[in-house]
C-alpha cells in the first residue's frame, strides 16, 4: 500500500536533509507527512535541557509529528536527521484527499494509526515495568533493523539507559 501511496495523485516533494538537520522544530505546526527514502531520523522532546527520544524512522517508514498533524496545533516534538536522509514530503491536505478518496486508502490510514497506538502502548509498558535488559530484548525483537540504522547513543537514550549499559547488553 505504501507503493500505491507514493504513486498516487499526491504531490510528493523530494527533500534532502544533512546529518543533524531538522525536518521540524518544537513549537511549529506540522502540516506535512514524510516518507523516508533513505537515511534515518529521530523524533524527540526536550525535558529540562535533556533530549528524550520517543521514536525513530528509517528507510521505508512514514513519519509525522502526529500530535500536530492531527490537531493542527504546535507540537513540542523535534524531527531531526541522524544521518544524510532523503524524504518525500506531502501536504496534509493532499494526503487527506487521497485517503478520503477510497475506502481501501482509509483502511490503510487506519492501519497506520492502529500500529502507532499499539507501538506506543508497548513502549509505555516497557518503560514503566521492564528492566533495561528486557527493554533491549523487546526492541531488538520488534525492530532489529534499528540497530543497523541508528547509532548506539540514540538507542540508549530511547531505551532510557546509558550507552555503556546498552553496550554490555549487546555483548551478552
PDB file of C-alpha atoms in Angstrom:
ATOM      1  CA  UNK A   1       0.000   0.000   0.000  1.00  0.00           C
ATOM      2  CA  UNK A   2       2.930   2.377   0.641  1.00  0.00           C
ATOM      3  CA  UNK A   3       3.889   1.975  -3.036  1.00  0.00           C
ATOM      4  CA  UNK A   4       0.325   2.881  -4.017  1.00  0.00           C
ATOM      5  CA  UNK A   5       0.529   5.911  -1.750  1.00  0.00           C
ATOM      6  CA  UNK A   6       3.760   7.062  -3.396  1.00  0.00           C
ATOM      7  CA  UNK A   7       2.354   6.509  -6.894  1.00  0.00           C
ATOM      8  CA  UNK A   8      -0.976   8.167  -6.108  1.00  0.00           C
ATOM      9  CA  UNK A   9      -2.070  11.610  -7.204  1.00  0.00           C
ATOM     10  CA  UNK A  10      -0.461  13.088  -4.112  1.00  0.00           C
ATOM     11  CA  UNK A  11       2.166  15.715  -4.923  1.00  0.00           C
ATOM     12  CA  UNK A  12       5.330  14.450  -3.244  1.00  0.00           C
ATOM     13  CA  UNK A  13       8.256  16.828  -2.974  1.00  0.00           C
ATOM     14  CA  UNK A  14      11.677  15.259  -2.595  1.00  0.00           C
ATOM     15  CA  UNK A  15      13.876  16.828   0.079  1.00  0.00           C
ATOM     16  CA  UNK A  16      17.371  16.070   1.309  1.00  0.00           C
ATOM     17  CA  UNK A  17      18.473  16.668   4.884  1.00  0.00           C
ATOM     18  CA  UNK A  18      22.061  16.714   6.087  1.00  0.00           C
ATOM     19  CA  UNK A  19      23.102  14.956   9.286  1.00  0.00           C
ATOM     20  CA  UNK A  20      21.624  16.777  12.316  1.00  0.00           C
ATOM     21  CA  UNK A  21      19.383  18.981  10.152  1.00  0.00           C
ATOM     22  CA  UNK A  22      15.819  19.453  11.423  1.00  0.00           C
ATOM     23  CA  UNK A  23      12.729  18.462   9.454  1.00  0.00           C
ATOM     24  CA  UNK A  24      10.595  20.071  12.171  1.00  0.00           C
ATOM     25  CA  UNK A  25      11.333  22.021  15.344  1.00  0.00           C
ATOM     26  CA  UNK A  26       9.460  22.300  18.629  1.00  0.00           C
ATOM     27  CA  UNK A  27       6.717  24.914  18.643  1.00  0.00           C
ATOM     28  CA  UNK A  28       5.911  24.544  14.963  1.00  0.00           C
ATOM     29  CA  UNK A  29       2.791  23.042  13.445  1.00  0.00           C
ATOM     30  CA  UNK A  30       3.361  20.010  11.239  1.00  0.00           C
ATOM     31  CA  UNK A  31       1.205  20.021   8.132  1.00  0.00           C
ATOM     32  CA  UNK A  32       3.325  17.507   6.234  1.00  0.00           C
ATOM     33  CA  UNK A  33       3.755  13.762   6.165  1.00  0.00           C
ATOM     34  CA  UNK A  34       7.138  12.251   5.332  1.00  0.00           C
ATOM     35  CA  UNK A  35       8.170   9.051   3.595  1.00  0.00           C
ATOM     36  CA  UNK A  36      11.823   8.182   4.246  1.00  0.00           C
ATOM     37  CA  UNK A  37      13.514   7.041   1.031  1.00  0.00           C
ATOM     38  CA  UNK A  38      16.927   6.676   2.649  1.00  0.00           C
ATOM     39  CA  UNK A  39      18.617   7.602   5.896  1.00  0.00           C
ATOM     40  CA  UNK A  40      17.253   7.778   9.408  1.00  0.00           C
ATOM     41  CA  UNK A  41      15.610  10.297  11.703  1.00  0.00           C
ATOM     42  CA  UNK A  42      14.749  10.668  15.341  1.00  0.00           C
ATOM     43  CA  UNK A  43      11.749  12.290  16.986  1.00  0.00           C
ATOM     44  CA  UNK A  44      12.424  13.765  20.402  1.00  0.00           C
ATOM     45  CA  UNK A  45      11.387  16.302  23.010  1.00  0.00           C
ATOM     46  CA  UNK A  46      13.466  18.392  25.365  1.00  0.00           C
ATOM     47  CA  UNK A  47      12.978  17.757  29.081  1.00  0.00           C
ATOM     48  CA  UNK A  48      14.864  20.245  31.243  1.00  0.00           C
ATOM     49  CA  UNK A  49      17.691  20.548  28.692  1.00  0.00           C
ATOM     50  CA  UNK A  50      17.802  16.778  28.153  1.00  0.00           C
ATOM     51  CA  UNK A  51      16.727  15.119  24.939  1.00  0.00           C
ATOM     52  CA  UNK A  52      14.138  12.333  25.240  1.00  0.00           C
ATOM     53  CA  UNK A  53      13.930  10.289  22.064  1.00  0.00           C
ATOM     54  CA  UNK A  54      10.481   8.829  21.548  1.00  0.00           C
ATOM     55  CA  UNK A  55      10.642   7.354  18.052  1.00  0.00           C
ATOM     56  CA  UNK A  56      12.911   6.594  15.111  1.00  0.00           C
ATOM     57  CA  UNK A  57      12.259   6.396  11.404  1.00  0.00           C
ATOM     58  CA  UNK A  58      14.378   4.908   8.660  1.00  0.00           C
ATOM     59  CA  UNK A  59      14.172   3.775   5.042  1.00  0.00           C
ATOM     60  CA  UNK A  60      10.639   2.788   4.104  1.00  0.00           C
ATOM     61  CA  UNK A  61       8.937   4.425   7.105  1.00  0.00           C
ATOM     62  CA  UNK A  62       6.241   7.061   7.095  1.00  0.00           C
ATOM     63  CA  UNK A  63       6.777   9.616   9.843  1.00  0.00           C
ATOM     64  CA  UNK A  64       4.982  12.684  11.083  1.00  0.00           C
ATOM     65  CA  UNK A  65       4.655  14.772  14.214  1.00  0.00           C
ATOM     66  CA  UNK A  66       1.335  13.043  14.841  1.00  0.00           C
ATOM     67  CA  UNK A  67       0.014  15.297  17.600  1.00  0.00           C
ATOM     68  CA  UNK A  68       0.403  18.396  15.453  1.00  0.00           C
ATOM     69  CA  UNK A  69      -0.605  16.702  12.194  1.00  0.00           C
ATOM     70  CA  UNK A  70      -3.920  15.533  13.681  1.00  0.00           C
ATOM     71  CA  UNK A  71      -4.746  18.585  15.826  1.00  0.00           C
ATOM     72  CA  UNK A  72      -3.378  21.407  13.677  1.00  0.00           C
ATOM     73  CA  UNK A  73      -1.690  22.815  16.792  1.00  0.00           C
ATOM     74  CA  UNK A  74       2.004  23.405  17.503  1.00  0.00           C
ATOM     75  CA  UNK A  75       3.965  20.447  18.824  1.00  0.00           C
ATOM     76  CA  UNK A  76       6.772  20.103  21.333  1.00  0.00           C
ATOM     77  CA  UNK A  77       8.468  17.471  19.161  1.00  0.00           C
ATOM     78  CA  UNK A  78      11.604  17.848  17.079  1.00  0.00           C
ATOM     79  CA  UNK A  79      12.220  15.715  13.993  1.00  0.00           C
ATOM     80  CA  UNK A  80      15.925  15.547  13.106  1.00  0.00           C
ATOM     81  CA  UNK A  81      18.004  13.648  10.562  1.00  0.00           C
ATOM     82  CA  UNK A  82      20.501  11.314  12.236  1.00  0.00           C
ATOM     83  CA  UNK A  83      22.452  10.968   9.005  1.00  0.00           C
ATOM     84  CA  UNK A  84      22.005  12.193   5.448  1.00  0.00           C
ATOM     85  CA  UNK A  85      18.347  11.498   4.772  1.00  0.00           C
ATOM     86  CA  UNK A  86      16.171  11.704   1.682  1.00  0.00           C
ATOM     87  CA  UNK A  87      12.428  12.061   2.173  1.00  0.00           C
ATOM     88  CA  UNK A  88       9.334  12.580   0.107  1.00  0.00           C
ATOM     89  CA  UNK A  89       7.065  15.180   1.668  1.00  0.00           C
ATOM     90  CA  UNK A  90       3.320  15.561   1.071  1.00  0.00           C
ATOM     91  CA  UNK A  91       0.926  18.117   2.478  1.00  0.00           C
ATOM     92  CA  UNK A  92      -1.773  17.116   4.942  1.00  0.00           C
ATOM     93  CA  UNK A  93      -4.391  18.438   2.510  1.00  0.00           C
ATOM     94  CA  UNK A  94      -3.155  16.259  -0.370  1.00  0.00           C
ATOM     95  CA  UNK A  95      -2.731  13.252   1.904  1.00  0.00           C
ATOM     96  CA  UNK A  96      -6.258  13.576   3.346  1.00  0.00           C
ATOM     97  CA  UNK A  97      -7.744  13.956  -0.134  1.00  0.00           C
ATOM     98  CA  UNK A  98      -6.030  10.703  -1.078  1.00  0.00           C
ATOM     99  CA  UNK A  99      -7.151   8.687   1.955  1.00  0.00           C
ATOM    100  CA  UNK A 100     -10.717  10.011   1.701  1.00  0.00           C
ATOM    101  CA  UNK A 101     -10.966   9.151  -1.994  1.00  0.00           C
ATOM    102  CA  UNK A 102     -11.252   5.385  -1.494  1.00  0.00           C
ATOM    103  CA  UNK A 103     -12.252   3.027   1.305  1.00  0.00           C
ATOM    104  CA  UNK A 104      -9.049   0.996   0.865  1.00  0.00           C
ATOM    105  CA  UNK A 105      -6.992   4.170   1.339  1.00  0.00           C
ATOM    106  CA  UNK A 106      -8.893   4.985   4.534  1.00  0.00           C
ATOM    107  CA  UNK A 107      -8.301   1.436   5.806  1.00  0.00           C
ATOM    108  CA  UNK A 108      -4.585   1.870   5.067  1.00  0.00           C
ATOM    109  CA  UNK A 109      -4.523   5.077   7.164  1.00  0.00           C
ATOM    110  CA  UNK A 110      -6.455   3.397   9.970  1.00  0.00           C
ATOM    111  CA  UNK A 111      -3.936   0.534   9.912  1.00  0.00           C
ATOM    112  CA  UNK A 112      -1.060   3.039  10.269  1.00  0.00           C
ATOM    113  CA  UNK A 113      -2.808   4.755  13.198  1.00  0.00           C
ATOM    114  CA  UNK A 114      -3.601   1.442  14.897  1.00  0.00           C
ATOM    115  CA  UNK A 115       0.037   0.319  14.554  1.00  0.00           C
ATOM    116  CA  UNK A 116       1.241   3.592  16.082  1.00  0.00           C
ATOM    117  CA  UNK A 117      -1.118   3.253  19.042  1.00  0.00           C
ATOM    118  CA  UNK A 118      -0.003  -0.344  19.674  1.00  0.00           C
ATOM    119  CA  UNK A 119       3.678   0.613  19.381  1.00  0.00           C
ATOM    120  CA  UNK A 120       3.185   3.493  21.795  1.00  0.00           C
ATOM    121  CA  UNK A 121       1.387   1.288  24.326  1.00  0.00           C
ATOM    122  CA  UNK A 122       4.159  -1.335  24.127  1.00  0.00           C
ATOM    123  CA  UNK A 123       6.780   1.362  24.623  1.00  0.00           C
ATOM    124  CA  UNK A 124       4.985   2.837  27.625  1.00  0.00           C
ATOM    125  CA  UNK A 125       4.637  -0.601  29.187  1.00  0.00           C
ATOM    126  CA  UNK A 126       8.341  -1.309  28.582  1.00  0.00           C
ATOM    127  CA  UNK A 127       9.452   1.958  30.169  1.00  0.00           C
ATOM    128  CA  UNK A 128       7.164   1.591  33.169  1.00  0.00           C
ATOM    129  CA  UNK A 129       7.646  -2.066  34.028  1.00  0.00           C
ATOM    130  CA  UNK A 130      10.704  -3.567  32.378  1.00  0.00           C
ATOM    131  CA  UNK A 131      14.319  -3.776  33.420  1.00  0.00           C
ATOM    132  CA  UNK A 132      16.903  -2.430  30.932  1.00  0.00           C
ATOM    133  CA  UNK A 133      17.739  -5.918  29.623  1.00  0.00           C
ATOM    134  CA  UNK A 134      14.080  -6.673  28.941  1.00  0.00           C
ATOM    135  CA  UNK A 135      13.582  -3.338  27.138  1.00  0.00           C
ATOM    136  CA  UNK A 136      16.631  -4.081  25.000  1.00  0.00           C
ATOM    137  CA  UNK A 137      15.385  -7.586  24.121  1.00  0.00           C
ATOM    138  CA  UNK A 138      11.884  -6.368  23.221  1.00  0.00           C
ATOM    139  CA  UNK A 139      13.170  -3.595  20.974  1.00  0.00           C
ATOM    140  CA  UNK A 140      15.675  -5.969  19.358  1.00  0.00           C
ATOM    141  CA  UNK A 141      12.855  -8.415  18.621  1.00  0.00           C
ATOM    142  CA  UNK A 142      10.421  -5.701  17.416  1.00  0.00           C
ATOM    143  CA  UNK A 143      12.888  -3.669  15.358  1.00  0.00           C
ATOM    144  CA  UNK A 144      16.163  -5.470  14.606  1.00  0.00           C
ATOM    145  CA  UNK A 145      16.835  -3.055  11.716  1.00  0.00           C
ATOM    146  CA  UNK A 146      17.041  -0.224  14.248  1.00  0.00           C
ATOM    147  CA  UNK A 147      20.401  -1.498  15.489  1.00  0.00           C
ATOM    148  CA  UNK A 148      21.843  -1.251  11.951  1.00  0.00           C
ATOM    149  CA  UNK A 149      20.373   2.165  11.149  1.00  0.00           C
ATOM    150  CA  UNK A 150      20.784   4.193  14.346  1.00  0.00           C
ATOM    151  CA  UNK A 151      23.884   4.960  16.463  1.00  0.00           C
ATOM    152  CA  UNK A 152      24.003   3.348  19.910  1.00  0.00           C
ATOM    153  CA  UNK A 153      23.927   6.678  21.781  1.00  0.00           C
ATOM    154  CA  UNK A 154      20.458   7.389  20.367  1.00  0.00           C
ATOM    155  CA  UNK A 155      19.193   3.865  21.001  1.00  0.00           C
ATOM    156  CA  UNK A 156      20.416   4.081  24.599  1.00  0.00           C
ATOM    157  CA  UNK A 157      18.541   7.364  25.058  1.00  0.00           C
ATOM    158  CA  UNK A 158      15.397   5.812  23.561  1.00  0.00           C
ATOM    159  CA  UNK A 159      15.699   2.822  25.915  1.00  0.00           C
ATOM    160  CA  UNK A 160      16.407   5.140  28.892  1.00  0.00           C
ATOM    161  CA  UNK A 161      19.775   3.638  29.704  1.00  0.00           C
ATOM    162  CA  UNK A 162      23.399   4.665  29.456  1.00  0.00           C
ATOM    163  CA  UNK A 163      25.375   3.888  26.299  1.00  0.00           C
ATOM    164  CA  UNK A 164      27.619   1.685  28.476  1.00  0.00           C
ATOM    165  CA  UNK A 165      24.639  -0.388  29.656  1.00  0.00           C
ATOM    166  CA  UNK A 166      23.456  -0.802  26.076  1.00  0.00           C
ATOM    167  CA  UNK A 167      26.955  -1.871  25.009  1.00  0.00           C
ATOM    168  CA  UNK A 168      27.065  -4.512  27.769  1.00  0.00           C
ATOM    169  CA  UNK A 169      23.614  -5.817  26.799  1.00  0.00           C
ATOM    170  CA  UNK A 170      24.573  -6.054  23.125  1.00  0.00           C
ATOM    171  CA  UNK A 171      27.695  -8.078  24.023  1.00  0.00           C
ATOM    172  CA  UNK A 172      25.821 -10.567  26.215  1.00  0.00           C
TER     173      UNK A 172
END
